[in-house]
């Protein structure tokens, strides 16, 4: 008995260290994911000049990234409930690298760029929901908003880190070198993840478990999947995420060009400015996750902590985006920063809300399908924006119309999510019994991890 008591603190410390390491690696995984998305917009000027592209053609390249994005997110999302996170995430990172490296070849033109962006999108589609799912295996119920916020903040880090580096490499070695650099980084991450990464001791809501779903989870009664995806929580979260991801895709593809061509900033200034929404996003995401985490631990309902508080963020983003083309240059930058960052602050709250209503064995698939449907907006946004700009009498008018459309989506998503996201109610309908309190509730004890 004494030996067991003595070994428990050591096992708990080991679990905490592994959890911090894995969470850091998952955040870096999303950093690379975001940088891969951002690199096209950051090198848009040289690419358009080098390949002599119209706005619609450039929008087609940007949208092609999302052609298989949703299908891949759904397919691999279902695999996430059956295959361990360690090999699955490593394979995704290697696919990213394989898609980026061919762009180093001088012969890579419009068609090849479309093909490589399609392949990259297929590899990146499942990345974000699987990173969240893996992070959730290290945390018990009611403690998932904050780790999800850390993972989401990785997207901000990707833009902040990528912007100056990509511009520097592009100006020094050419725009193709920036794509090659990100491909090499993906290979390095995969090697480190295979050595240090993996799933944690919590699976679904069953408390301690292994890296793969436990037999106990398979034996638990489970609501049909269709019931999960027809709840107000899932539907409200998915539609709001659709609007948020439309905004992010617009920002990745067109914001650098808008800042350069319409706002009159230089390349060097743009490389710094595009990082400001990312920094704001990181602050808002982490703050929203921490506040929701604290509210839930104090007994505030999930509808308030995850639904209503979360809905206020895309509402703020939509209002700011409406104003960006109607104000003077003095307040343009603050409005742009909030417009392209505030909405994503809702994301960790909606992810946690979906996770908390899911029965065992449904979480990865539910997160993957929600993300896949929301990501359809990313397929549409860059291309639709390009068509709007080409069809407008001037580029300034075109950007204004595109921004107004996006603002309308954000505000609509905020209103719907405020009314529909009710995790407490939906969990009662889907889960056969209240969540089992794990050792992490109210104590510092941690379950051990067996690798």
Tab-separated table of C-alpha atoms in Angstrom:
chain	number	residue	atom	x	y	z
A	1	UNK	CA	0.000	0.000	0.000
A	2	UNK	CA	2.862	2.372	0.836
A	3	UNK	CA	4.561	1.704	-2.497
A	4	UNK	CA	1.330	2.463	-4.370
A	5	UNK	CA	0.813	5.685	-2.444
A	6	UNK	CA	4.392	6.758	-3.123
A	7	UNK	CA	4.150	6.108	-6.860
A	8	UNK	CA	0.912	8.011	-7.428
A	9	UNK	CA	2.400	11.534	-7.162
A	10	UNK	CA	5.209	10.561	-9.537
A	11	UNK	CA	2.716	9.141	-12.052
A	12	UNK	CA	0.585	12.286	-11.784
A	13	UNK	CA	3.622	14.512	-12.377
A	14	UNK	CA	4.580	12.434	-15.410
A	15	UNK	CA	1.062	12.789	-16.808
A	16	UNK	CA	1.104	16.571	-16.340
A	17	UNK	CA	4.465	16.827	-18.133
A	18	UNK	CA	3.237	14.682	-21.014
A	19	UNK	CA	0.042	16.714	-21.216
A	20	UNK	CA	1.961	19.987	-21.472
A	21	UNK	CA	4.303	18.528	-24.097
A	22	UNK	CA	1.492	17.135	-26.211
A	23	UNK	CA	-0.552	20.327	-25.958
A	24	UNK	CA	2.487	22.345	-27.068
A	25	UNK	CA	3.038	20.045	-30.038
A	26	UNK	CA	-0.638	20.258	-30.998
A	27	UNK	CA	-0.471	24.050	-30.886
A	28	UNK	CA	2.605	23.929	-33.151
A	29	UNK	CA	0.703	21.544	-35.439
A	30	UNK	CA	-1.956	24.234	-35.879
A	31	UNK	CA	0.772	26.891	-36.275
A	32	UNK	CA	2.012	25.005	-39.349
A	33	UNK	CA	-1.572	24.446	-40.494
A	34	UNK	CA	-2.273	28.193	-40.371
A	35	UNK	CA	1.025	29.121	-41.994
A	36	UNK	CA	0.272	26.763	-44.898
A	37	UNK	CA	-3.017	28.595	-45.433
A	38	UNK	CA	-1.507	32.066	-45.047
A	39	UNK	CA	1.452	31.628	-47.394
A	40	UNK	CA	-0.650	32.007	-50.549
A	41	UNK	CA	-2.122	35.340	-49.482
A	42	UNK	CA	1.235	36.617	-48.238
A	43	UNK	CA	2.844	35.899	-51.620
A	44	UNK	CA	-0.233	36.911	-53.647
A	45	UNK	CA	1.396	39.939	-55.268
A	46	UNK	CA	4.463	38.119	-56.657
A	47	UNK	CA	2.351	35.119	-57.682
A	48	UNK	CA	-0.160	37.267	-59.588
A	49	UNK	CA	2.636	39.200	-61.295
A	50	UNK	CA	4.748	36.142	-62.097
A	51	UNK	CA	1.851	34.059	-63.471
A	52	UNK	CA	-0.189	37.036	-64.829
A	53	UNK	CA	-3.368	36.091	-62.940
A	54	UNK	CA	-6.725	37.885	-62.749
A	55	UNK	CA	-8.525	38.293	-59.418
A	56	UNK	CA	-10.870	35.416	-60.323
A	57	UNK	CA	-7.936	33.137	-61.234
A	58	UNK	CA	-6.165	33.924	-57.990
A	59	UNK	CA	-9.422	33.343	-56.114
A	60	UNK	CA	-9.710	29.969	-57.855
A	61	UNK	CA	-6.262	28.942	-56.572
A	62	UNK	CA	-7.170	30.074	-53.064
A	63	UNK	CA	-10.508	28.249	-53.133
A	64	UNK	CA	-9.001	25.040	-54.538
A	65	UNK	CA	-7.342	24.489	-51.159
A	66	UNK	CA	-10.807	23.703	-49.791
A	67	UNK	CA	-12.037	21.426	-52.619
A	68	UNK	CA	-11.389	18.188	-50.671
A	69	UNK	CA	-11.021	19.899	-47.306
A	70	UNK	CA	-14.496	19.039	-46.013
A	71	UNK	CA	-14.629	15.513	-47.434
A	72	UNK	CA	-11.269	14.739	-45.879
A	73	UNK	CA	-12.291	16.241	-42.527
A	74	UNK	CA	-15.395	14.013	-42.387
A	75	UNK	CA	-13.636	10.838	-43.530
A	76	UNK	CA	-10.648	11.134	-41.239
A	77	UNK	CA	-12.865	12.443	-38.432
A	78	UNK	CA	-14.625	9.085	-38.302
A	79	UNK	CA	-11.231	7.347	-38.303
A	80	UNK	CA	-10.228	9.435	-35.296
A	81	UNK	CA	-12.500	7.297	-33.103
A	82	UNK	CA	-10.695	4.142	-34.286
A	83	UNK	CA	-7.044	5.000	-34.991
A	84	UNK	CA	-4.556	6.343	-32.468
A	85	UNK	CA	-3.661	10.032	-32.752
A	86	UNK	CA	0.107	9.468	-32.977
A	87	UNK	CA	0.294	7.876	-36.459
A	88	UNK	CA	-2.763	9.716	-37.770
A	89	UNK	CA	-1.462	13.231	-37.100
A	90	UNK	CA	2.048	12.315	-38.310
A	91	UNK	CA	0.640	11.146	-41.653
A	92	UNK	CA	-1.301	14.395	-42.038
A	93	UNK	CA	1.823	16.490	-41.436
A	94	UNK	CA	3.743	14.467	-44.037
A	95	UNK	CA	0.940	14.989	-46.571
A	96	UNK	CA	1.228	18.744	-45.992
A	97	UNK	CA	4.966	18.586	-46.652
A	98	UNK	CA	4.523	16.503	-49.803
A	99	UNK	CA	2.056	19.054	-51.176
A	100	UNK	CA	4.259	22.106	-50.501
A	101	UNK	CA	7.635	20.901	-51.739
A	102	UNK	CA	6.768	20.530	-55.484
A	103	UNK	CA	6.092	24.284	-55.687
A	104	UNK	CA	9.870	24.770	-55.540
A	105	UNK	CA	10.007	23.601	-59.171
A	106	UNK	CA	10.136	26.544	-61.629
A	107	UNK	CA	7.642	24.822	-63.941
A	108	UNK	CA	4.883	25.010	-61.320
A	109	UNK	CA	2.211	27.278	-62.808
A	110	UNK	CA	-1.508	27.912	-62.409
A	111	UNK	CA	-2.635	24.293	-62.908
A	112	UNK	CA	0.097	22.887	-60.658
A	113	UNK	CA	-0.684	25.429	-57.940
A	114	UNK	CA	-4.334	24.401	-58.034
A	115	UNK	CA	-3.372	20.705	-57.803
A	116	UNK	CA	-0.960	21.179	-54.897
A	117	UNK	CA	-3.432	23.358	-52.991
A	118	UNK	CA	-6.120	20.688	-53.446
A	119	UNK	CA	-3.729	18.058	-52.042
A	120	UNK	CA	-2.697	20.343	-49.185
A	121	UNK	CA	-6.317	21.017	-48.301
A	122	UNK	CA	-7.087	17.299	-48.269
A	123	UNK	CA	-4.288	16.820	-45.750
A	124	UNK	CA	-5.177	19.831	-43.628
A	125	UNK	CA	-8.957	19.341	-43.528
A	126	UNK	CA	-8.885	16.850	-40.623
A	127	UNK	CA	-6.004	18.588	-38.827
A	128	UNK	CA	-7.881	21.050	-36.655
A	129	UNK	CA	-10.693	18.763	-35.382
A	130	UNK	CA	-8.216	15.923	-34.762
A	131	UNK	CA	-5.889	18.235	-32.851
A	132	UNK	CA	-8.835	19.274	-30.667
A	133	UNK	CA	-9.938	15.677	-30.239
A	134	UNK	CA	-6.429	14.649	-29.189
A	135	UNK	CA	-6.197	17.537	-26.734
A	136	UNK	CA	-9.534	16.477	-25.221
A	137	UNK	CA	-8.107	13.013	-24.432
A	138	UNK	CA	-5.825	14.727	-21.908
A	139	UNK	CA	-8.567	16.612	-20.036
A	140	UNK	CA	-11.776	15.547	-18.248
A	141	UNK	CA	-15.267	17.004	-18.611
A	142	UNK	CA	-15.705	20.735	-17.920
A	143	UNK	CA	-11.989	21.401	-18.496
A	144	UNK	CA	-11.898	21.315	-22.287
A	145	UNK	CA	-12.536	24.954	-23.222
A	146	UNK	CA	-9.055	26.080	-22.177
A	147	UNK	CA	-7.022	23.344	-23.971
A	148	UNK	CA	-9.161	23.912	-27.062
A	149	UNK	CA	-8.314	27.620	-26.780
A	150	UNK	CA	-4.595	26.774	-26.701
A	151	UNK	CA	-4.963	24.707	-29.880
A	152	UNK	CA	-7.017	27.418	-31.609
A	153	UNK	CA	-4.434	30.021	-30.574
A	154	UNK	CA	-1.925	28.053	-32.623
A	155	UNK	CA	-3.704	29.356	-35.720
A	156	UNK	CA	-2.912	32.879	-34.601
A	157	UNK	CA	0.687	31.924	-33.951
A	158	UNK	CA	0.939	30.506	-37.451
A	159	UNK	CA	0.022	33.817	-39.024
A	160	UNK	CA	2.160	35.893	-36.666
A	161	UNK	CA	5.234	33.738	-37.247
A	162	UNK	CA	4.630	33.110	-40.932
A	163	UNK	CA	3.975	36.674	-42.071
A	164	UNK	CA	7.420	38.252	-41.578
A	165	UNK	CA	9.263	35.015	-42.341
A	166	UNK	CA	7.358	34.324	-45.567
A	167	UNK	CA	7.792	37.913	-46.782
A	168	UNK	CA	11.517	37.803	-45.936
A	169	UNK	CA	12.076	34.479	-47.716
A	170	UNK	CA	9.912	35.535	-50.661
A	171	UNK	CA	11.773	38.817	-51.119
A	172	UNK	CA	15.173	37.140	-50.715
A	173	UNK	CA	14.760	33.786	-52.475
A	174	UNK	CA	11.500	34.097	-54.390
A	175	UNK	CA	7.921	33.193	-53.509
A	176	UNK	CA	8.437	29.496	-54.266
A	177	UNK	CA	11.035	29.181	-51.508
A	178	UNK	CA	8.439	30.174	-48.892
A	179	UNK	CA	6.302	27.140	-49.815
A	180	UNK	CA	9.347	24.854	-49.686
A	181	UNK	CA	10.312	26.110	-46.240
A	182	UNK	CA	6.879	25.215	-44.833
A	183	UNK	CA	7.122	21.760	-46.391
A	184	UNK	CA	10.402	21.126	-44.577
A	185	UNK	CA	8.895	22.327	-41.282
A	186	UNK	CA	6.063	19.810	-41.671
A	187	UNK	CA	8.557	16.949	-41.941
A	188	UNK	CA	10.371	18.065	-38.789
A	189	UNK	CA	7.117	18.278	-36.818
A	190	UNK	CA	6.089	14.755	-37.865
A	191	UNK	CA	9.393	13.326	-36.618
A	192	UNK	CA	9.102	15.082	-33.237
A	193	UNK	CA	5.444	14.075	-32.841
A	194	UNK	CA	6.211	10.404	-33.461
A	195	UNK	CA	8.800	10.610	-30.687
A	196	UNK	CA	6.900	12.646	-28.062
A	197	UNK	CA	3.216	12.838	-29.044
A	198	UNK	CA	0.179	10.642	-28.499
A	199	UNK	CA	-3.266	10.414	-26.956
A	200	UNK	CA	-4.044	10.900	-23.287
A	201	UNK	CA	-5.734	9.098	-20.397
A	202	UNK	CA	-9.284	10.344	-21.025
A	203	UNK	CA	-11.513	9.006	-23.739
A	204	UNK	CA	-14.947	10.600	-24.202
A	205	UNK	CA	-16.507	10.875	-20.712
A	206	UNK	CA	-15.348	7.580	-19.275
A	207	UNK	CA	-12.404	8.776	-17.215
A	208	UNK	CA	-9.054	6.930	-17.490
A	209	UNK	CA	-8.543	5.151	-20.784
A	210	UNK	CA	-5.873	4.250	-23.299
A	211	UNK	CA	-4.733	5.920	-26.504
A	212	UNK	CA	-7.414	4.034	-28.421
A	213	UNK	CA	-11.132	3.855	-27.490
A	214	UNK	CA	-11.683	1.518	-24.565
A	215	UNK	CA	-13.872	-1.534	-24.627
A	216	UNK	CA	-15.982	0.036	-21.910
A	217	UNK	CA	-16.730	2.913	-24.269
A	218	UNK	CA	-17.904	0.522	-26.967
A	219	UNK	CA	-20.230	-1.220	-24.524
A	220	UNK	CA	-21.922	1.993	-23.325
A	221	UNK	CA	-25.344	2.755	-24.815
A	222	UNK	CA	-24.942	5.468	-27.407
A	223	UNK	CA	-27.401	7.812	-29.089
A	224	UNK	CA	-27.555	7.541	-32.896
A	225	UNK	CA	-25.204	9.868	-34.696
A	226	UNK	CA	-28.078	11.656	-36.437
A	227	UNK	CA	-29.417	12.752	-33.062
A	228	UNK	CA	-26.100	14.406	-32.232
A	229	UNK	CA	-25.971	16.386	-35.479
A	230	UNK	CA	-29.574	17.576	-35.231
A	231	UNK	CA	-29.238	19.152	-31.793
A	232	UNK	CA	-29.454	22.909	-31.507
A	233	UNK	CA	-25.947	22.971	-30.051
A	234	UNK	CA	-24.393	21.177	-33.020
A	235	UNK	CA	-26.386	23.124	-35.618
A	236	UNK	CA	-25.811	26.532	-34.017
A	237	UNK	CA	-22.108	25.873	-33.547
A	238	UNK	CA	-21.721	24.630	-37.120
A	239	UNK	CA	-23.475	27.555	-38.789
A	240	UNK	CA	-21.601	30.110	-36.737
A	241	UNK	CA	-18.344	28.307	-37.564
A	242	UNK	CA	-19.350	28.493	-41.259
A	243	UNK	CA	-19.450	32.292	-41.008
A	244	UNK	CA	-16.232	32.474	-38.988
A	245	UNK	CA	-14.346	30.246	-41.450
A	246	UNK	CA	-15.656	32.314	-44.376
A	247	UNK	CA	-14.075	35.319	-42.686
A	248	UNK	CA	-10.787	33.519	-42.053
A	249	UNK	CA	-10.562	32.325	-45.672
A	250	UNK	CA	-11.286	35.864	-46.872
A	251	UNK	CA	-8.541	37.160	-44.599
A	252	UNK	CA	-5.965	34.576	-45.658
A	253	UNK	CA	-6.549	35.097	-49.389
A	254	UNK	CA	-7.503	38.757	-49.785
A	255	UNK	CA	-6.610	40.841	-46.722
A	256	UNK	CA	-2.906	41.281	-47.695
A	257	UNK	CA	-3.948	42.465	-51.162
A	258	UNK	CA	-6.576	44.794	-49.696
A	259	UNK	CA	-4.014	46.340	-47.368
A	260	UNK	CA	-1.549	46.841	-50.205
A	261	UNK	CA	-3.825	47.846	-53.086
A	262	UNK	CA	-6.608	49.722	-51.256
A	263	UNK	CA	-5.109	50.913	-47.977
A	264	UNK	CA	-1.737	51.796	-49.534
A	265	UNK	CA	0.624	49.873	-47.229
A	266	UNK	CA	4.025	48.601	-48.382
A	267	UNK	CA	5.038	44.919	-48.407
A	268	UNK	CA	7.013	45.340	-45.199
A	269	UNK	CA	4.108	47.094	-43.489
A	270	UNK	CA	1.637	44.445	-44.657
A	271	UNK	CA	3.812	41.649	-43.237
A	272	UNK	CA	3.501	43.253	-39.821
A	273	UNK	CA	-0.128	44.306	-40.077
A	274	UNK	CA	-1.485	40.873	-41.065
A	275	UNK	CA	-0.084	39.537	-37.811
A	276	UNK	CA	-2.201	41.955	-35.739
A	277	UNK	CA	-5.501	40.083	-36.223
A	278	UNK	CA	-3.651	36.894	-35.332
A	279	UNK	CA	-2.325	38.380	-32.098
A	280	UNK	CA	-5.768	39.715	-31.252
A	281	UNK	CA	-7.230	36.302	-32.063
A	282	UNK	CA	-4.797	34.590	-29.699
A	283	UNK	CA	-5.721	36.952	-26.865
A	284	UNK	CA	-9.464	36.635	-27.478
A	285	UNK	CA	-9.353	32.854	-27.891
A	286	UNK	CA	-7.355	32.281	-24.710
A	287	UNK	CA	-9.405	34.823	-22.759
A	288	UNK	CA	-12.729	33.354	-23.901
A	289	UNK	CA	-11.537	29.834	-23.072
A	290	UNK	CA	-10.294	30.849	-19.629
A	291	UNK	CA	-13.462	32.811	-18.791
A	292	UNK	CA	-15.732	29.973	-19.915
A	293	UNK	CA	-13.621	27.487	-17.936
A	294	UNK	CA	-13.968	29.594	-14.791
A	295	UNK	CA	-17.688	30.206	-15.266
A	296	UNK	CA	-18.417	26.512	-15.711
A	297	UNK	CA	-16.440	25.606	-12.609
A	298	UNK	CA	-18.508	28.159	-10.669
A	299	UNK	CA	-21.757	26.550	-11.768
A	300	UNK	CA	-22.807	28.925	-14.558
A	301	UNK	CA	-24.797	27.105	-17.227
A	302	UNK	CA	-23.061	26.065	-20.428
A	303	UNK	CA	-25.672	28.005	-22.406
A	304	UNK	CA	-24.320	31.209	-20.880
A	305	UNK	CA	-20.626	30.272	-20.720
A	306	UNK	CA	-20.380	28.662	-24.165
A	307	UNK	CA	-23.489	29.846	-26.040
A	308	UNK	CA	-24.298	33.443	-25.199
A	309	UNK	CA	-20.774	34.581	-24.377
A	310	UNK	CA	-19.458	32.902	-27.498
A	311	UNK	CA	-22.099	34.478	-29.737
A	312	UNK	CA	-21.048	37.972	-28.703
A	313	UNK	CA	-17.686	37.536	-30.460
A	314	UNK	CA	-18.802	36.942	-34.096
A	315	UNK	CA	-21.413	39.660	-33.530
A	316	UNK	CA	-18.603	42.086	-32.668
A	317	UNK	CA	-16.618	40.918	-35.711
A	318	UNK	CA	-19.577	41.430	-38.048
A	319	UNK	CA	-20.279	44.959	-36.842
A	320	UNK	CA	-16.596	45.927	-37.192
A	321	UNK	CA	-16.429	44.494	-40.720
A	322	UNK	CA	-19.502	46.506	-41.752
A	323	UNK	CA	-17.738	49.657	-40.620
A	324	UNK	CA	-14.330	49.040	-42.263
A	325	UNK	CA	-15.325	50.427	-45.662
A	326	UNK	CA	-17.332	53.294	-44.157
A	327	UNK	CA	-14.728	54.972	-41.934
A	328	UNK	CA	-11.545	56.958	-42.368
A	329	UNK	CA	-7.997	55.568	-42.230
A	330	UNK	CA	-7.540	56.563	-38.584
A	331	UNK	CA	-9.787	53.762	-37.302
A	332	UNK	CA	-9.469	51.336	-40.224
A	333	UNK	CA	-6.778	49.148	-38.687
A	334	UNK	CA	-8.457	48.619	-35.277
A	335	UNK	CA	-11.688	47.676	-37.023
A	336	UNK	CA	-9.924	45.273	-39.393
A	337	UNK	CA	-8.094	43.642	-36.491
A	338	UNK	CA	-11.338	42.957	-34.606
A	339	UNK	CA	-13.262	42.017	-37.752
A	340	UNK	CA	-10.779	39.283	-38.678
A	341	UNK	CA	-10.093	38.017	-35.149
A	342	UNK	CA	-13.069	38.318	-32.804
A	343	UNK	CA	-15.214	35.650	-34.458
A	344	UNK	CA	-12.639	32.939	-33.919
A	345	UNK	CA	-12.771	33.591	-30.180
A	346	UNK	CA	-16.021	31.627	-30.219
A	347	UNK	CA	-14.395	28.529	-31.708
A	348	UNK	CA	-13.007	26.855	-28.550
A	349	UNK	CA	-16.358	27.382	-26.832
A	350	UNK	CA	-18.346	25.750	-29.626
A	351	UNK	CA	-15.823	22.899	-29.874
A	352	UNK	CA	-16.145	22.217	-26.162
A	353	UNK	CA	-19.945	22.481	-26.374
A	354	UNK	CA	-20.096	19.849	-29.124
A	355	UNK	CA	-17.677	17.599	-27.247
A	356	UNK	CA	-19.678	17.846	-24.030
A	357	UNK	CA	-22.969	16.706	-25.613
A	358	UNK	CA	-21.468	13.740	-27.494
A	359	UNK	CA	-21.854	10.153	-26.275
A	360	UNK	CA	-18.715	7.959	-26.172
A	361	UNK	CA	-17.403	7.098	-29.600
A	362	UNK	CA	-19.161	10.009	-31.334
A	363	UNK	CA	-16.893	12.938	-30.464
A	364	UNK	CA	-14.286	12.778	-33.225
A	365	UNK	CA	-16.919	12.208	-35.916
A	366	UNK	CA	-19.174	14.999	-34.603
A	367	UNK	CA	-16.299	17.491	-34.453
A	368	UNK	CA	-15.044	16.386	-37.869
A	369	UNK	CA	-18.433	16.693	-39.583
A	370	UNK	CA	-19.114	20.096	-38.014
A	371	UNK	CA	-15.725	21.362	-39.141
A	372	UNK	CA	-16.175	19.865	-42.605
A	373	UNK	CA	-19.514	21.558	-43.225
A	374	UNK	CA	-18.252	24.854	-41.828
A	375	UNK	CA	-15.186	24.600	-44.060
A	376	UNK	CA	-17.379	24.622	-47.172
A	377	UNK	CA	-17.473	28.381	-46.650
A	378	UNK	CA	-13.703	28.448	-47.090
A	379	UNK	CA	-14.118	26.845	-50.503
A	380	UNK	CA	-16.576	29.558	-51.538
A	381	UNK	CA	-15.190	32.711	-49.917
A	382	UNK	CA	-11.979	33.340	-51.935
A	383	UNK	CA	-13.606	32.538	-55.293
A	384	UNK	CA	-16.810	34.485	-54.592
A	385	UNK	CA	-14.734	37.457	-53.440
A	386	UNK	CA	-12.700	37.352	-56.647
A	387	UNK	CA	-15.862	37.304	-58.756
A	388	UNK	CA	-17.353	40.188	-56.763
A	389	UNK	CA	-14.196	42.275	-57.240
A	390	UNK	CA	-13.973	41.537	-60.980
A	391	UNK	CA	-17.687	42.340	-61.462
A	392	UNK	CA	-17.611	45.626	-59.500
A	393	UNK	CA	-17.044	48.972	-61.252
A	394	UNK	CA	-13.917	49.473	-59.109
A	395	UNK	CA	-11.864	47.257	-56.828
A	396	UNK	CA	-12.776	49.455	-53.855
A	397	UNK	CA	-16.482	48.880	-54.476
A	398	UNK	CA	-15.839	45.159	-54.903
A	399	UNK	CA	-14.025	44.872	-51.581
A	400	UNK	CA	-16.844	46.795	-49.903
A	401	UNK	CA	-19.478	44.395	-51.249
A	402	UNK	CA	-17.432	41.351	-50.278
A	403	UNK	CA	-16.882	42.662	-46.751
A	404	UNK	CA	-20.605	43.460	-46.346
A	405	UNK	CA	-21.532	39.917	-47.374
A	406	UNK	CA	-19.121	38.488	-44.831
A	407	UNK	CA	-20.416	40.802	-42.099
A	408	UNK	CA	-23.956	39.628	-42.765
A	409	UNK	CA	-22.908	35.998	-42.374
A	410	UNK	CA	-21.118	36.720	-39.088
A	411	UNK	CA	-24.073	38.545	-37.569
A	412	UNK	CA	-26.527	35.852	-38.679
A	413	UNK	CA	-24.291	33.126	-37.246
A	414	UNK	CA	-24.009	34.983	-33.950
A	415	UNK	CA	-27.781	35.327	-33.590
A	416	UNK	CA	-28.445	31.678	-34.461
A	417	UNK	CA	-25.772	30.370	-32.105
A	418	UNK	CA	-27.108	32.529	-29.253
A	419	UNK	CA	-30.530	30.931	-29.617
A	420	UNK	CA	-29.508	27.349	-30.463
A	421	UNK	CA	-26.413	26.468	-28.406
A	422	UNK	CA	-27.709	24.838	-25.195
A	423	UNK	CA	-25.209	22.132	-24.182
A	424	UNK	CA	-26.832	21.388	-20.814
A	425	UNK	CA	-30.203	20.597	-22.390
A	426	UNK	CA	-28.767	18.631	-25.306
A	427	UNK	CA	-26.429	16.592	-23.091
A	428	UNK	CA	-29.402	15.475	-20.999
A	429	UNK	CA	-31.134	14.277	-24.161
A	430	UNK	CA	-28.124	12.438	-25.608
A	431	UNK	CA	-26.178	11.061	-22.647
A	432	UNK	CA	-27.750	8.156	-20.768
A	433	UNK	CA	-26.456	9.375	-17.423
A	434	UNK	CA	-24.586	12.376	-15.980
A	435	UNK	CA	-20.847	12.470	-16.732
A	436	UNK	CA	-18.737	10.409	-14.338
A	437	UNK	CA	-16.537	12.625	-12.195
A	438	UNK	CA	-12.943	11.909	-13.049
A	439	UNK	CA	-10.013	12.195	-10.619
A	440	UNK	CA	-9.304	15.662	-12.012
A	441	UNK	CA	-12.571	17.096	-10.692
A	442	UNK	CA	-11.867	19.137	-7.623
A	443	UNK	CA	-8.465	17.550	-6.988
A	444	UNK	CA	-4.958	17.669	-8.329
A	445	UNK	CA	-4.818	13.919	-8.879
A	446	UNK	CA	-4.094	12.718	-12.382
A	447	UNK	CA	-4.618	9.303	-13.960
A	448	UNK	CA	-1.494	7.599	-15.170
A	449	UNK	CA	-0.667	7.184	-18.821
A	450	UNK	CA	0.444	3.885	-20.261
A	451	UNK	CA	2.247	3.972	-23.559
